Amino acid sequence: MELDKIEKLLEKYFEANTTVAEEKLLGAYFSKDDIPEKLQQYIPLFSFMDGAKKEQFSKEVVLEPETKVASKSLYKWMSIAAAVMLMFGVYLGKNYYEEKELEQQQALYAYNETKKALDMLSQNMERGTEKIGYLNEFVVAKQKIYNKN
């Protein structure tokens, strides 16, 4: 029965679903001497885990104290950089919208000039068709004259 329980705990362990208490139970089980042969392959894993828990760093870690001057200086320069970037963004944005507005004005001017040119062409075309009407009457009269002869 204990073997089945250990096998189920091993499955949970390899699926990363065990609790700390269950992992301690597995560590205690594999530290015993009478382990079945099919589970002996896991002994080095759990003995390594026990050994790793006991390891400690023996050297002294010296941390340099953080100076407040450096953080204030960094904060000051970051503030300046942010302000410069903000002004640069506003300048570029203003130029972009001014160029867009100028482009729209130029397009409107070109549209109005084209409209004027087409209106003038239309008026001249009407005068031309009136002249063609007179020409048509001339052609009809000429045909009447030639037909009489």
Short mmCIF file of N, CA and C in Angstrom, two decimals, residues 92-142:
data_model
loop_
_atom_site.label_atom_id
_atom_site.label_comp_id
_atom_site.label_asym_id
_atom_site.label_seq_id
_atom_site.Cartn_x
_atom_site.Cartn_y
_atom_site.Cartn_z
N LEU A 92 7.00 68.19 -33.44
CA LEU A 92 6.75 67.34 -34.60
C LEU A 92 5.26 67.21 -34.87
N GLY A 93 4.48 67.09 -33.82
CA GLY A 93 3.04 66.97 -34.00
C GLY A 93 2.45 68.22 -34.61
N LYS A 94 2.92 69.38 -34.15
CA LYS A 94 2.42 70.66 -34.68
C LYS A 94 2.79 70.77 -36.16
N ASN A 95 4.04 70.45 -36.49
CA ASN A 95 4.47 70.51 -37.89
C ASN A 95 3.67 69.55 -38.76
N TYR A 96 3.40 68.39 -38.24
CA TYR A 96 2.63 67.39 -39.00
C TYR A 96 1.24 67.93 -39.33
N TYR A 97 0.57 68.49 -38.33
CA TYR A 97 -0.78 69.00 -38.57
C TYR A 97 -0.77 70.25 -39.45
N GLU A 98 0.27 71.09 -39.32
CA GLU A 98 0.38 72.26 -40.19
C GLU A 98 0.59 71.83 -41.64
N GLU A 99 1.46 70.84 -41.85
CA GLU A 99 1.69 70.34 -43.21
C GLU A 99 0.43 69.71 -43.77
N LYS A 100 -0.29 69.00 -42.96
CA LYS A 100 -1.53 68.36 -43.40
C LYS A 100 -2.56 69.42 -43.77
N GLU A 101 -2.65 70.48 -42.96
CA GLU A 101 -3.60 71.56 -43.24
C GLU A 101 -3.20 72.28 -44.52
N LEU A 102 -1.90 72.54 -44.72
CA LEU A 102 -1.41 73.19 -45.94
C LEU A 102 -1.72 72.31 -47.16
N GLU A 103 -1.52 71.05 -47.02
CA GLU A 103 -1.81 70.12 -48.12
C GLU A 103 -3.29 70.14 -48.47
N GLN A 104 -4.16 70.20 -47.45
CA GLN A 104 -5.59 70.26 -47.70
C GLN A 104 -5.96 71.57 -48.38
N GLN A 105 -5.33 72.67 -47.98
CA GLN A 105 -5.61 73.96 -48.62
C GLN A 105 -5.16 73.93 -50.09
N GLN A 106 -4.01 73.34 -50.35
CA GLN A 106 -3.53 73.25 -51.72
C GLN A 106 -4.45 72.38 -52.57
N ALA A 107 -4.93 71.31 -52.00
CA ALA A 107 -5.85 70.42 -52.73
C ALA A 107 -7.15 71.15 -53.02
N LEU A 108 -7.67 71.93 -52.07
CA LEU A 108 -8.90 72.69 -52.28
C LEU A 108 -8.70 73.75 -53.35
N TYR A 109 -7.55 74.43 -53.34
CA TYR A 109 -7.24 75.43 -54.35
C TYR A 109 -7.19 74.78 -55.74
N ALA A 110 -6.51 73.64 -55.85
CA ALA A 110 -6.41 72.94 -57.13
C ALA A 110 -7.80 72.50 -57.60
N TYR A 111 -8.63 72.06 -56.70
CA TYR A 111 -10.01 71.65 -57.05
C TYR A 111 -10.79 72.84 -57.60
N ASN A 112 -10.72 73.98 -56.91
CA ASN A 112 -11.45 75.17 -57.35
C ASN A 112 -10.96 75.66 -58.71
N GLU A 113 -9.63 75.65 -58.93
CA GLU A 113 -9.09 76.08 -60.22
C GLU A 113 -9.52 75.12 -61.34
N THR A 114 -9.52 73.85 -61.06
CA THR A 114 -9.97 72.87 -62.05
C THR A 114 -11.44 73.07 -62.37
N LYS A 115 -12.21 73.35 -61.36
CA LYS A 115 -13.65 73.59 -61.55
C LYS A 115 -13.86 74.82 -62.44
N LYS A 116 -13.10 75.89 -62.19
CA LYS A 116 -13.21 77.10 -63.02
C LYS A 116 -12.86 76.79 -64.48
N ALA A 117 -11.78 76.06 -64.67
CA ALA A 117 -11.34 75.73 -66.03
C ALA A 117 -12.39 74.89 -66.75
N LEU A 118 -12.99 73.94 -66.05
CA LEU A 118 -14.01 73.11 -66.67
C LEU A 118 -15.28 73.90 -66.97
N ASP A 119 -15.63 74.87 -66.10
CA ASP A 119 -16.78 75.73 -66.37
C ASP A 119 -16.54 76.57 -67.63
N MET A 120 -15.33 77.12 -67.74
CA MET A 120 -14.99 77.93 -68.90
C MET A 120 -15.03 77.07 -70.17
N LEU A 121 -14.53 75.87 -70.09
CA LEU A 121 -14.57 74.95 -71.23
C LEU A 121 -16.00 74.63 -71.61
N SER A 122 -16.82 74.45 -70.61
CA SER A 122 -18.23 74.14 -70.87
C SER A 122 -18.92 75.30 -71.57
N GLN A 123 -18.66 76.53 -71.14
CA GLN A 123 -19.28 77.71 -71.77
C GLN A 123 -18.80 77.84 -73.22
N ASN A 124 -17.54 77.65 -73.46
CA ASN A 124 -17.02 77.73 -74.83
C ASN A 124 -17.58 76.61 -75.70
N MET A 125 -17.80 75.47 -75.08
CA MET A 125 -18.36 74.35 -75.82
C MET A 125 -19.79 74.67 -76.25
N GLU A 126 -20.56 75.37 -75.39
CA GLU A 126 -21.92 75.75 -75.73
C GLU A 126 -21.91 76.73 -76.91
N ARG A 127 -21.00 77.68 -76.89
CA ARG A 127 -20.90 78.64 -77.99
C ARG A 127 -20.51 77.92 -79.28
N GLY A 128 -19.65 76.95 -79.15
CA GLY A 128 -19.22 76.19 -80.32
C GLY A 128 -20.37 75.38 -80.92
N THR A 129 -21.21 74.82 -80.06
CA THR A 129 -22.34 74.05 -80.58
C THR A 129 -23.36 74.96 -81.24
N GLU A 130 -23.48 76.23 -80.74
CA GLU A 130 -24.37 77.19 -81.40
C GLU A 130 -23.86 77.48 -82.81
N LYS A 131 -22.55 77.65 -82.95
CA LYS A 131 -21.95 77.92 -84.26
C LYS A 131 -22.15 76.73 -85.18
N ILE A 132 -22.03 75.54 -84.63
CA ILE A 132 -22.24 74.34 -85.44
C ILE A 132 -23.69 74.28 -85.91
N GLY A 133 -24.63 74.77 -85.07
CA GLY A 133 -26.04 74.83 -85.47
C GLY A 133 -26.22 75.71 -86.70
N TYR A 134 -25.55 76.87 -86.73
CA TYR A 134 -25.61 77.74 -87.90
C TYR A 134 -25.00 77.05 -89.11
N LEU A 135 -23.92 76.34 -88.88
CA LEU A 135 -23.25 75.62 -89.97
C LEU A 135 -24.17 74.55 -90.53
N ASN A 136 -24.89 73.92 -89.65
CA ASN A 136 -25.82 72.87 -90.08
C ASN A 136 -26.91 73.47 -90.97
N GLU A 137 -27.42 74.67 -90.62
CA GLU A 137 -28.43 75.33 -91.45
C GLU A 137 -27.82 75.67 -92.81
N PHE A 138 -26.56 76.07 -92.84
CA PHE A 138 -25.89 76.37 -94.10
C PHE A 138 -25.82 75.12 -94.96
N VAL A 139 -25.50 74.01 -94.37
CA VAL A 139 -25.39 72.75 -95.11
C VAL A 139 -26.75 72.36 -95.68
N VAL A 140 -27.82 72.52 -94.88
CA VAL A 140 -29.17 72.18 -95.34
C VAL A 140 -29.56 73.09 -96.51
N ALA A 141 -29.29 74.39 -96.40
CA ALA A 141 -29.63 75.33 -97.47
C ALA A 141 -28.86 74.99 -98.73
N LYS A 142 -27.60 74.64 -98.58
CA LYS A 142 -26.77 74.30 -99.74
C LYS A 142 -27.32 73.07 -100.44
#
